[in-house]
Amino acid sequence: MNTSHENLTDTWNANSDDYNRYSKEGLEDKKELEAWKSIMKEVFGDSPLKILDIGTGPGTIAIVLSEMGHEVTALDFSDSMLSHARANASARGAEVTFVKGDAADLPFSDNSFDAVISRNVLWTLPDPVKALTEWKRVISPDGKLTYIDGDWSNELNKSVKTRFKHLISSFLIRVTQREHVSRIQATCGKDLWSVSAERPAFDLNILNGLDLKDIRVSTGIDQRVYSGLRAWKYGYYSGTFLVECRK
Ligand SMILES: C[S@@+](CC[C@H](N)C(=O)[O-])C[C@H]1O[C@@H](n2cnc3c(N)ncnc32)[C@H](O)[C@@H]1O
């Protein structure tokens, strides 16, 4: 798989209907939505902030933050993802400004946001240092840089328990929605640095190198968020982590 910008954009466009089904199901799951709101409250507190959601996909985190009273801009390079995100936000009456752009070359000036958030995107970006440098650039001094990501490949390769749970997950996903969400990972992921990087140690090294402050990593995010059937389908990784730090 070639990881050129065009090829990655095509892959995400092609998989957006599938991904949107997974995301809409999550938005309609009250427990899951409340879990995300509680995590976001721990991260951003109660005061309204100007937040950028990078690689918003169908817009879940942007919608959650907007419903919590934040002023949210959400960026993605996939037209199909953005079109799903606009429809999802409008269906919920959530106010979000959607922008088409590249996560590693942001169309915003320096210090434009109080905070940046990104969920499950960094692993897909060919140059994580370039991306994180950009994410730092657009937040104001002392602003918050946060993201959620996972040690997807390593965990799957190393843990027999995770491989077994992954088999059950794949079966359930096929039975309940025919399409296989983690196909995206199988296609985009093979040639990326994230296949072999030990995370979050890899991330900490970059964040320290970029001179980011107050770095904190929390684990067990999927276990907090998914419940019921979705826990079997999507909650089998224990390696999902949340990074918080300041400029
Ligand atoms: C795994 S999805 C995550 C979507 C969303 N953050 C969520 O958690 O539901 C990755 C998203 O990142 C977007 N993406 C990948 N590379 C990107 C890039 N270079 N610039 C902008 N968006 C990108 C994809 O189009 C896709 O919507």
PDB file of C-alpha atoms in Angstrom, residues 2-244:
ATOM      1  CA  ASN A   2       1.371   3.336  -0.960  1.00  0.00           C
ATOM      2  CA  THR A   3       1.080   6.015   1.713  1.00  0.00           C
ATOM      3  CA  SER A   4       1.005   9.024  -0.606  1.00  0.00           C
ATOM      4  CA  HIS A   5      -1.432  11.781   0.297  1.00  0.00           C
ATOM      5  CA  GLU A   6      -3.699  10.921  -2.671  1.00  0.00           C
ATOM      6  CA  ASN A   7      -3.759   7.243  -1.856  1.00  0.00           C
ATOM      7  CA  LEU A   8      -4.587   7.817   1.809  1.00  0.00           C
ATOM      8  CA  THR A   9      -7.321  10.318   0.886  1.00  0.00           C
ATOM      9  CA  ASP A  10      -8.828   7.756  -1.538  1.00  0.00           C
ATOM     10  CA  THR A  11      -8.731   5.069   1.149  1.00  0.00           C
ATOM     11  CA  TRP A  12     -10.568   7.221   3.686  1.00  0.00           C
ATOM     12  CA  ASN A  13     -13.097   8.414   1.100  1.00  0.00           C
ATOM     13  CA  ALA A  14     -13.765   4.798   0.111  1.00  0.00           C
ATOM     14  CA  ASN A  15     -14.252   3.708   3.712  1.00  0.00           C
ATOM     15  CA  SER A  16     -16.293   6.649   4.951  1.00  0.00           C
ATOM     16  CA  ASP A  17     -19.764   5.031   4.714  1.00  0.00           C
ATOM     17  CA  ASP A  18     -18.548   2.118   6.747  1.00  0.00           C
ATOM     18  CA  TYR A  19     -16.834   4.342   9.296  1.00  0.00           C
ATOM     19  CA  ASN A  20     -19.879   6.573   9.509  1.00  0.00           C
ATOM     20  CA  ARG A  21     -22.060   3.585  10.414  1.00  0.00           C
ATOM     21  CA  TYR A  22     -19.751   2.802  13.326  1.00  0.00           C
ATOM     22  CA  SER A  23     -19.675   6.475  14.384  1.00  0.00           C
ATOM     23  CA  LYS A  24     -23.433   7.040  14.178  1.00  0.00           C
ATOM     24  CA  GLU A  25     -24.037   3.932  16.247  1.00  0.00           C
ATOM     25  CA  GLY A  26     -21.709   5.450  18.873  1.00  0.00           C
ATOM     26  CA  LEU A  27     -23.461   8.822  18.797  1.00  0.00           C
ATOM     27  CA  GLU A  28     -26.796   7.068  19.344  1.00  0.00           C
ATOM     28  CA  ASP A  29     -25.450   5.045  22.294  1.00  0.00           C
ATOM     29  CA  LYS A  30     -26.245   7.172  25.372  1.00  0.00           C
ATOM     30  CA  LYS A  31     -23.728   5.437  27.647  1.00  0.00           C
ATOM     31  CA  GLU A  32     -20.933   5.837  25.120  1.00  0.00           C
ATOM     32  CA  LEU A  33     -21.759   9.486  24.523  1.00  0.00           C
ATOM     33  CA  GLU A  34     -21.812  10.193  28.259  1.00  0.00           C
ATOM     34  CA  ALA A  35     -18.478   8.399  28.670  1.00  0.00           C
ATOM     35  CA  TRP A  36     -16.895  10.654  26.019  1.00  0.00           C
ATOM     36  CA  LYS A  37     -18.428  13.753  27.605  1.00  0.00           C
ATOM     37  CA  SER A  38     -17.011  12.774  30.967  1.00  0.00           C
ATOM     38  CA  ILE A  39     -13.531  12.190  29.463  1.00  0.00           C
ATOM     39  CA  MET A  40     -13.695  15.532  27.608  1.00  0.00           C
ATOM     40  CA  LYS A  41     -14.762  17.308  30.801  1.00  0.00           C
ATOM     41  CA  GLU A  42     -11.764  15.865  32.643  1.00  0.00           C
ATOM     42  CA  VAL A  43      -9.499  17.059  29.834  1.00  0.00           C
ATOM     43  CA  PHE A  44     -10.946  20.505  29.061  1.00  0.00           C
ATOM     44  CA  GLY A  45     -12.898  21.473  32.203  1.00  0.00           C
ATOM     45  CA  ASP A  46     -16.131  23.468  32.187  1.00  0.00           C
ATOM     46  CA  SER A  47     -15.213  26.809  30.586  1.00  0.00           C
ATOM     47  CA  PRO A  48     -15.946  27.103  26.846  1.00  0.00           C
ATOM     48  CA  LEU A  49     -12.804  26.862  24.725  1.00  0.00           C
ATOM     49  CA  LYS A  50     -11.968  27.308  21.072  1.00  0.00           C
ATOM     50  CA  ILE A  51     -11.036  23.756  20.048  1.00  0.00           C
ATOM     51  CA  LEU A  52      -9.776  22.198  16.793  1.00  0.00           C
ATOM     52  CA  ASP A  53     -10.660  18.530  16.123  1.00  0.00           C
ATOM     53  CA  ILE A  54      -8.069  17.182  13.672  1.00  0.00           C
ATOM     54  CA  GLY A  55      -9.114  14.299  11.382  1.00  0.00           C
ATOM     55  CA  THR A  56     -12.696  14.577  12.583  1.00  0.00           C
ATOM     56  CA  GLY A  57     -14.022  11.773  10.345  1.00  0.00           C
ATOM     57  CA  PRO A  58     -17.812  11.596  10.808  1.00  0.00           C
ATOM     58  CA  GLY A  59     -17.458  14.248  13.516  1.00  0.00           C
ATOM     59  CA  THR A  60     -18.109  12.384  16.785  1.00  0.00           C
ATOM     60  CA  ILE A  61     -15.651  14.226  19.037  1.00  0.00           C
ATOM     61  CA  ALA A  62     -16.423  17.592  17.405  1.00  0.00           C
ATOM     62  CA  ILE A  63     -20.146  17.054  18.033  1.00  0.00           C
ATOM     63  CA  VAL A  64     -19.557  15.943  21.638  1.00  0.00           C
ATOM     64  CA  LEU A  65     -17.455  19.061  22.341  1.00  0.00           C
ATOM     65  CA  SER A  66     -19.939  21.374  20.643  1.00  0.00           C
ATOM     66  CA  GLU A  67     -22.776  19.902  22.707  1.00  0.00           C
ATOM     67  CA  MET A  68     -20.665  20.666  25.796  1.00  0.00           C
ATOM     68  CA  GLY A  69     -20.567  24.363  24.836  1.00  0.00           C
ATOM     69  CA  HIS A  70     -17.148  24.630  23.170  1.00  0.00           C
ATOM     70  CA  GLU A  71     -16.535  26.545  19.946  1.00  0.00           C
ATOM     71  CA  VAL A  72     -15.416  23.777  17.625  1.00  0.00           C
ATOM     72  CA  THR A  73     -13.654  23.725  14.273  1.00  0.00           C
ATOM     73  CA  ALA A  74     -13.245  20.265  12.726  1.00  0.00           C
ATOM     74  CA  LEU A  75     -10.818  19.397   9.947  1.00  0.00           C
ATOM     75  CA  ASP A  76     -10.493  16.417   7.614  1.00  0.00           C
ATOM     76  CA  PHE A  77      -8.996  15.844   4.166  1.00  0.00           C
ATOM     77  CA  SER A  78     -11.748  13.450   3.041  1.00  0.00           C
ATOM     78  CA  ASP A  79     -14.776  15.021   1.312  1.00  0.00           C
ATOM     79  CA  SER A  80     -16.917  11.974   2.095  1.00  0.00           C
ATOM     80  CA  MET A  81     -16.001  12.028   5.791  1.00  0.00           C
ATOM     81  CA  LEU A  82     -16.774  15.762   5.934  1.00  0.00           C
ATOM     82  CA  SER A  83     -20.108  15.241   4.252  1.00  0.00           C
ATOM     83  CA  HIS A  84     -21.052  12.578   6.853  1.00  0.00           C
ATOM     84  CA  ALA A  85     -19.792  14.853   9.642  1.00  0.00           C
ATOM     85  CA  ARG A  86     -21.906  17.785   8.415  1.00  0.00           C
ATOM     86  CA  ALA A  87     -24.999  15.563   8.240  1.00  0.00           C
ATOM     87  CA  ASN A  88     -24.364  14.103  11.733  1.00  0.00           C
ATOM     88  CA  ALA A  89     -23.843  17.553  13.276  1.00  0.00           C
ATOM     89  CA  SER A  90     -26.914  18.956  11.588  1.00  0.00           C
ATOM     90  CA  ALA A  91     -29.073  15.968  12.665  1.00  0.00           C
ATOM     91  CA  ARG A  92     -28.127  16.725  16.295  1.00  0.00           C
ATOM     92  CA  GLY A  93     -28.320  20.511  15.945  1.00  0.00           C
ATOM     93  CA  ALA A  94     -24.610  20.765  16.831  1.00  0.00           C
ATOM     94  CA  GLU A  95     -22.750  23.867  15.658  1.00  0.00           C
ATOM     95  CA  VAL A  96     -19.377  22.920  14.224  1.00  0.00           C
ATOM     96  CA  THR A  97     -17.279  24.708  11.576  1.00  0.00           C
ATOM     97  CA  PHE A  98     -16.013  22.060   9.147  1.00  0.00           C
ATOM     98  CA  VAL A  99     -12.853  22.704   7.145  1.00  0.00           C
ATOM     99  CA  LYS A 100     -11.170  20.603   4.478  1.00  0.00           C
ATOM    100  CA  GLY A 101      -7.420  20.405   5.043  1.00  0.00           C
ATOM    101  CA  ASP A 102      -4.330  18.387   5.836  1.00  0.00           C
ATOM    102  CA  ALA A 103      -3.638  17.344   9.429  1.00  0.00           C
ATOM    103  CA  ALA A 104       0.087  17.821   8.845  1.00  0.00           C
ATOM    104  CA  ASP A 105      -0.182  21.194   7.078  1.00  0.00           C
ATOM    105  CA  LEU A 106      -2.976  23.044   8.880  1.00  0.00           C
ATOM    106  CA  PRO A 107      -4.711  25.978   7.147  1.00  0.00           C
ATOM    107  CA  PHE A 108      -4.681  28.090  10.344  1.00  0.00           C
ATOM    108  CA  SER A 109      -2.342  30.755  11.640  1.00  0.00           C
ATOM    109  CA  ASP A 110      -0.170  30.330  14.738  1.00  0.00           C
ATOM    110  CA  ASN A 111      -1.907  30.399  18.150  1.00  0.00           C
ATOM    111  CA  SER A 112      -5.443  30.171  16.642  1.00  0.00           C
ATOM    112  CA  PHE A 113      -6.967  27.744  19.171  1.00  0.00           C
ATOM    113  CA  ASP A 114      -7.098  27.199  22.937  1.00  0.00           C
ATOM    114  CA  ALA A 115      -6.791  23.465  22.333  1.00  0.00           C
ATOM    115  CA  VAL A 116      -6.365  20.738  19.780  1.00  0.00           C
ATOM    116  CA  ILE A 117      -7.897  17.259  19.968  1.00  0.00           C
ATOM    117  CA  SER A 118      -7.546  14.330  17.628  1.00  0.00           C
ATOM    118  CA  ARG A 119      -8.944  10.813  17.952  1.00  0.00           C
ATOM    119  CA  ASN A 120      -7.408   7.803  16.226  1.00  0.00           C
ATOM    120  CA  VAL A 121      -5.642   9.839  13.549  1.00  0.00           C
ATOM    121  CA  LEU A 122      -1.934  10.140  14.417  1.00  0.00           C
ATOM    122  CA  TRP A 123      -1.251   6.446  13.609  1.00  0.00           C
ATOM    123  CA  THR A 124      -2.448   7.084  10.035  1.00  0.00           C
ATOM    124  CA  LEU A 125      -0.164  10.071   9.336  1.00  0.00           C
ATOM    125  CA  PRO A 126       3.090   9.334   7.483  1.00  0.00           C
ATOM    126  CA  ASP A 127       5.137  11.901   9.454  1.00  0.00           C
ATOM    127  CA  PRO A 128       4.040  12.129  13.125  1.00  0.00           C
ATOM    128  CA  VAL A 129       6.725  14.679  14.046  1.00  0.00           C
ATOM    129  CA  LYS A 130       5.598  17.049  11.305  1.00  0.00           C
ATOM    130  CA  ALA A 131       1.956  16.599  12.363  1.00  0.00           C
ATOM    131  CA  LEU A 132       2.584  17.189  16.074  1.00  0.00           C
ATOM    132  CA  THR A 133       4.733  20.233  15.269  1.00  0.00           C
ATOM    133  CA  GLU A 134       1.763  21.642  13.323  1.00  0.00           C
ATOM    134  CA  TRP A 135      -0.690  20.803  16.114  1.00  0.00           C
ATOM    135  CA  LYS A 136       1.541  22.639  18.587  1.00  0.00           C
ATOM    136  CA  ARG A 137       1.891  25.634  16.252  1.00  0.00           C
ATOM    137  CA  VAL A 138      -1.845  26.375  16.060  1.00  0.00           C
ATOM    138  CA  ILE A 139      -2.502  26.376  19.824  1.00  0.00           C
ATOM    139  CA  SER A 140      -1.997  29.484  21.915  1.00  0.00           C
ATOM    140  CA  PRO A 141       0.846  29.689  24.458  1.00  0.00           C
ATOM    141  CA  ASP A 142      -0.099  27.371  27.336  1.00  0.00           C
ATOM    142  CA  GLY A 143      -2.863  25.892  25.106  1.00  0.00           C
ATOM    143  CA  LYS A 144      -3.663  22.191  25.347  1.00  0.00           C
ATOM    144  CA  LEU A 145      -2.600  19.541  22.824  1.00  0.00           C
ATOM    145  CA  THR A 146      -4.553  16.306  23.285  1.00  0.00           C
ATOM    146  CA  TYR A 147      -5.074  13.144  21.296  1.00  0.00           C
ATOM    147  CA  ILE A 148      -6.360   9.630  21.595  1.00  0.00           C
ATOM    148  CA  ASP A 149      -4.600   6.843  19.743  1.00  0.00           C
ATOM    149  CA  GLY A 150      -3.588   3.232  20.183  1.00  0.00           C
ATOM    150  CA  ASP A 151      -0.776   0.750  19.943  1.00  0.00           C
ATOM    151  CA  TRP A 152      -2.982  -1.155  17.475  1.00  0.00           C
ATOM    152  CA  SER A 153      -0.480  -3.204  15.533  1.00  0.00           C
ATOM    153  CA  ASN A 154       1.901  -4.107  18.332  1.00  0.00           C
ATOM    154  CA  GLU A 155      -0.873  -5.244  20.594  1.00  0.00           C
ATOM    155  CA  LEU A 156      -2.385  -7.404  17.887  1.00  0.00           C
ATOM    156  CA  ASN A 157       0.991  -8.930  17.052  1.00  0.00           C
ATOM    157  CA  LYS A 158       2.076  -9.596  20.613  1.00  0.00           C
ATOM    158  CA  SER A 159      -0.963 -10.585  22.600  1.00  0.00           C
ATOM    159  CA  VAL A 160      -2.724 -13.902  21.994  1.00  0.00           C
ATOM    160  CA  LYS A 161      -5.640 -12.664  24.114  1.00  0.00           C
ATOM    161  CA  THR A 162      -6.065  -9.577  21.893  1.00  0.00           C
ATOM    162  CA  ARG A 163      -5.834 -11.724  18.739  1.00  0.00           C
ATOM    163  CA  PHE A 164      -8.582 -13.970  20.063  1.00  0.00           C
ATOM    164  CA  LYS A 165     -10.789 -10.979  20.964  1.00  0.00           C
ATOM    165  CA  HIS A 166     -10.046  -9.511  17.533  1.00  0.00           C
ATOM    166  CA  LEU A 167     -11.398 -12.686  15.892  1.00  0.00           C
ATOM    167  CA  ILE A 168     -14.636 -12.393  17.873  1.00  0.00           C
ATOM    168  CA  SER A 169     -14.823  -8.686  17.015  1.00  0.00           C
ATOM    169  CA  SER A 170     -14.328  -9.303  13.267  1.00  0.00           C
ATOM    170  CA  PHE A 171     -17.020 -11.974  13.315  1.00  0.00           C
ATOM    171  CA  LEU A 172     -19.502  -9.716  15.136  1.00  0.00           C
ATOM    172  CA  ILE A 173     -18.782  -6.779  12.846  1.00  0.00           C
ATOM    173  CA  ARG A 174     -19.339  -8.951   9.764  1.00  0.00           C
ATOM    174  CA  VAL A 175     -22.571 -10.360  11.159  1.00  0.00           C
ATOM    175  CA  THR A 176     -24.022  -7.069  12.393  1.00  0.00           C
ATOM    176  CA  GLN A 177     -22.964  -4.672   9.651  1.00  0.00           C
ATOM    177  CA  ARG A 178     -21.470  -6.845   6.903  1.00  0.00           C
ATOM    178  CA  GLU A 179     -18.570  -4.463   6.316  1.00  0.00           C
ATOM    179  CA  HIS A 180     -15.356  -4.745   8.242  1.00  0.00           C
ATOM    180  CA  VAL A 181     -14.258  -1.477   9.831  1.00  0.00           C
ATOM    181  CA  SER A 182     -10.713  -2.567  10.574  1.00  0.00           C
ATOM    182  CA  ARG A 183     -10.190  -3.127   6.835  1.00  0.00           C
ATOM    183  CA  ILE A 184      -9.053   0.513   6.889  1.00  0.00           C
ATOM    184  CA  GLN A 185      -6.313  -0.382   9.301  1.00  0.00           C
ATOM    185  CA  ALA A 186      -5.323  -3.401   7.243  1.00  0.00           C
ATOM    186  CA  THR A 187      -4.992  -1.321   4.079  1.00  0.00           C
ATOM    187  CA  CYS A 188      -3.549   2.012   5.291  1.00  0.00           C
ATOM    188  CA  GLY A 189      -1.621   0.675   8.218  1.00  0.00           C
ATOM    189  CA  LYS A 190       0.791  -1.785   6.673  1.00  0.00           C
ATOM    190  CA  ASP A 191       3.481   0.654   5.555  1.00  0.00           C
ATOM    191  CA  LEU A 192       3.220   3.208   8.299  1.00  0.00           C
ATOM    192  CA  TRP A 193       5.641   3.840  11.186  1.00  0.00           C
ATOM    193  CA  SER A 194       2.819   2.962  13.604  1.00  0.00           C
ATOM    194  CA  VAL A 195       3.052  -0.729  12.673  1.00  0.00           C
ATOM    195  CA  SER A 196       6.284  -1.087  14.611  1.00  0.00           C
ATOM    196  CA  ALA A 197       6.495   1.915  16.973  1.00  0.00           C
ATOM    197  CA  GLU A 198       6.213   1.098  20.682  1.00  0.00           C
ATOM    198  CA  ARG A 199       3.510   3.436  21.858  1.00  0.00           C
ATOM    199  CA  PRO A 200       3.044   5.620  23.859  1.00  0.00           C
ATOM    200  CA  ALA A 201       6.834   5.574  24.530  1.00  0.00           C
ATOM    201  CA  PHE A 202       7.385   6.622  20.890  1.00  0.00           C
ATOM    202  CA  ASP A 203       4.960   9.542  21.380  1.00  0.00           C
ATOM    203  CA  LEU A 204       6.598  10.690  24.621  1.00  0.00           C
ATOM    204  CA  ASN A 205       9.924  10.900  22.866  1.00  0.00           C
ATOM    205  CA  ILE A 206       8.472  13.176  20.155  1.00  0.00           C
ATOM    206  CA  LEU A 207       6.480  15.335  22.600  1.00  0.00           C
ATOM    207  CA  ASN A 208       9.533  15.866  24.819  1.00  0.00           C
ATOM    208  CA  GLY A 209      11.575  16.719  21.730  1.00  0.00           C
ATOM    209  CA  LEU A 210       8.993  19.359  20.802  1.00  0.00           C
ATOM    210  CA  ASP A 211       9.349  20.857  24.264  1.00  0.00           C
ATOM    211  CA  LEU A 212       5.712  20.292  25.208  1.00  0.00           C
ATOM    212  CA  LYS A 213       4.950  20.637  28.935  1.00  0.00           C
ATOM    213  CA  ASP A 214       2.912  18.763  31.558  1.00  0.00           C
ATOM    214  CA  ILE A 215       2.731  15.603  29.432  1.00  0.00           C
ATOM    215  CA  ARG A 216       0.274  13.039  30.786  1.00  0.00           C
ATOM    216  CA  VAL A 217      -0.846   9.716  29.364  1.00  0.00           C
ATOM    217  CA  SER A 218      -4.012   7.896  30.458  1.00  0.00           C
ATOM    218  CA  THR A 219      -4.759   4.330  29.391  1.00  0.00           C
ATOM    219  CA  GLY A 220      -7.843   2.124  29.278  1.00  0.00           C
ATOM    220  CA  ILE A 221      -9.878   4.602  27.216  1.00  0.00           C
ATOM    221  CA  ASP A 222     -11.756   1.961  25.180  1.00  0.00           C
ATOM    222  CA  GLN A 223     -12.669   0.092  28.355  1.00  0.00           C
ATOM    223  CA  ARG A 224     -14.195   3.300  29.757  1.00  0.00           C
ATOM    224  CA  VAL A 225     -16.134   4.092  26.626  1.00  0.00           C
ATOM    225  CA  TYR A 226     -17.568   0.935  25.060  1.00  0.00           C
ATOM    226  CA  SER A 227     -20.254  -1.204  26.632  1.00  0.00           C
ATOM    227  CA  GLY A 228     -22.528  -4.078  25.595  1.00  0.00           C
ATOM    228  CA  LEU A 229     -22.141  -5.368  22.037  1.00  0.00           C
ATOM    229  CA  ARG A 230     -19.902  -2.438  21.067  1.00  0.00           C
ATOM    230  CA  ALA A 231     -17.426  -3.476  23.759  1.00  0.00           C
ATOM    231  CA  TRP A 232     -17.125  -6.874  22.033  1.00  0.00           C
ATOM    232  CA  LYS A 233     -16.918  -5.294  18.604  1.00  0.00           C
ATOM    233  CA  TYR A 234     -14.569  -2.383  19.266  1.00  0.00           C
ATOM    234  CA  GLY A 235     -13.358  -2.491  22.852  1.00  0.00           C
ATOM    235  CA  TYR A 236     -10.886  -5.357  22.648  1.00  0.00           C
ATOM    236  CA  TYR A 237      -7.705  -3.242  22.586  1.00  0.00           C
ATOM    237  CA  SER A 238      -6.256  -2.413  25.951  1.00  0.00           C
ATOM    238  CA  GLY A 239      -3.641  -0.187  24.322  1.00  0.00           C
ATOM    239  CA  THR A 240      -5.803   2.848  23.562  1.00  0.00           C
ATOM    240  CA  PHE A 241      -4.357   5.903  25.278  1.00  0.00           C
ATOM    241  CA  LEU A 242      -5.078   9.593  25.752  1.00  0.00           C
ATOM    242  CA  VAL A 243      -2.234  12.114  25.637  1.00  0.00           C
ATOM    243  CA  GLU A 244      -2.553  15.560  27.210  1.00  0.00           C
TER     244      GLU A 244
END
